[in-house]
Amino acid sequence: MTMKQTPSLPSGDTAGRETLSSRLGFLFLAAGCAIGLGNVWRFPFITGQYGGAWFVLIYLFFLVVLGIPLVLTEFACGRASQRSLALSFEALEKPGTKWHWYKWPGMAGNYLLMMYYVPITGWLLYYVTESARGAFSHLPAEESAALIETHFTALMASPGIMTAYAVFVVCLCFGICALGLRSGVERITKYIMSALFLMLIFLALHSLTLPGGKAGLEFYLKPDLARLREAGIGNALFAAMDQVFFSLSIGIGALAIFGSHLKHEHTLLPDTVRMAALDTTVALLSGLIIFPACFAFGVEAGSGPGLIFLSLPNVFNAMPHGAFWGTVFFLFMSFAALSTVIAVFENIISFPMDLFGWSRRKSVTLNLLAMLVLPLPCIFGYNLWKHIQPLGEGTTILDFEDFLTSGTCLPVGALVYLLFCCTRYGWGFKNFQAEINTGRGAKFPGWMRGYMTFVLPLIILGLIIKGWVSPFL
């Protein structure tokens, strides 16, 4: 098969591409990109909505048959090309084909994701400071829910406060990226991920010891087919597939960038499985934190996104030493979100470095300025621009941005990567499989070709159609 030769490296910082210092560094970076709000915010409340343990089992099934093969396509494209999304398709595609056009909508997906991810990360950091100062402690029991809701409403009505925290997130994460791949992104992410897992285990153990938490544990881990049927089996299937995409950040090149810094010493399948396992472990342990606590203090476990910012502060208010536990919990949430922001920012920074030969400093500076402005529509959508309701009455600009990202950018991007890797019109399955299996370690089986070429694209296409139709039903 004739393929384009890899374009020569541009001059500047990208000459002599930097590699990661260890497999552990790669694992933490890839897991850090995947581990975020999809695990510790979205997964628990969706599990609550769709029947508890049965949804967990459905999610694990789709993680294996959907998530791992799709993650492999990004890792393989990145490592084979040794480029980011900017040039990876050009390095691997057949002459005359136009797969490289995807780099523009793919990179747009990265910016779109950060347009609302940065403000939400800012909310979490705000709640860290508020919990630490005791804003959700010692409130009168009969008034606590109303007072906590008033507190959140006041935050949403304050564009200045939300902007200030968003600016802090942007400057902090770009500052880390400015230090370089090894010295900044890899080193800091190792610390963040280590602290995240320590806090996760600490919080889970505490939650499991709460009086009355056993009912929450049963709700979470005991399969109940009646509850699944009540929620709708079809709805649960689509929700689980959608969660896989959102949780793993598949389809926008955010994973491929770290594959591009990998050596060819080991096969890709084992590290992909480990990354997915870490990602899922965080999601599952987050449920062990939230469900026992909700049942122990009489909070609805399937109460939607408000579970984190409205319901759980009420739990911490009722809990002994609630200010401490609330601070640790929101710090854990913040670390999970920051790990994703850093990873996606690294992808955003690498794009013009690879495509135009920019230095890291130039790319960081210009992208930082852009990201100081891009989150503003999401922030203003709750106050100055709250009259703008793109998806109908009661919706916000954040809802629209999430719809475009989760419903379009992620699954469409995953479909592009899949078709590129598995069809003869793109890179081709033989080249894809050879790249995955280069090095020492477990091999990816050839019998997966039929599934990935014919079945998996139809599943993703169905998910895309469902995502486009659902908001308007």
PDB file of C-alpha atoms in Angstrom, residues 6 71 96 115 117 125 136 156 235 326 341 350 358-359 364 444 469 471-472:
ATOM      1  CA  THR A   6       5.691  11.676   6.921  1.00  0.00           C
ATOM      2  CA  VAL A  71      -9.107   4.719  21.781  1.00  0.00           C
ATOM      3  CA  GLY A  96      -4.926  12.331  -3.216  1.00  0.00           C
ATOM      4  CA  MET A 115     -15.528  26.705  26.213  1.00  0.00           C
ATOM      5  CA  TYR A 117     -15.304  22.787  30.611  1.00  0.00           C
ATOM      6  CA  LEU A 125     -12.586  25.604  42.499  1.00  0.00           C
ATOM      7  CA  PHE A 136     -21.981  24.879  53.591  1.00  0.00           C
ATOM      8  CA  MET A 156     -24.652  31.929  38.341  1.00  0.00           C
ATOM      9  CA  ASN A 235     -32.503   4.954  26.785  1.00  0.00           C
ATOM     10  CA  GLY A 326     -16.752  19.060  51.397  1.00  0.00           C
ATOM     11  CA  VAL A 341      -8.034  20.738  30.843  1.00  0.00           C
ATOM     12  CA  SER A 350       0.680  21.260  19.734  1.00  0.00           C
ATOM     13  CA  TRP A 358       5.393  27.844  16.087  1.00  0.00           C
ATOM     14  CA  SER A 359       7.470  27.761  19.235  1.00  0.00           C
ATOM     15  CA  VAL A 364       0.869  29.089  24.597  1.00  0.00           C
ATOM     16  CA  PHE A 444      -4.644  -6.983  18.804  1.00  0.00           C
ATOM     17  CA  VAL A 469     -32.787  14.082  17.503  1.00  0.00           C
ATOM     18  CA  PRO A 471     -32.942  17.553  22.205  1.00  0.00           C
ATOM     19  CA  PHE A 472     -35.911  18.258  19.941  1.00  0.00           C
TER      20      PHE A 472
END
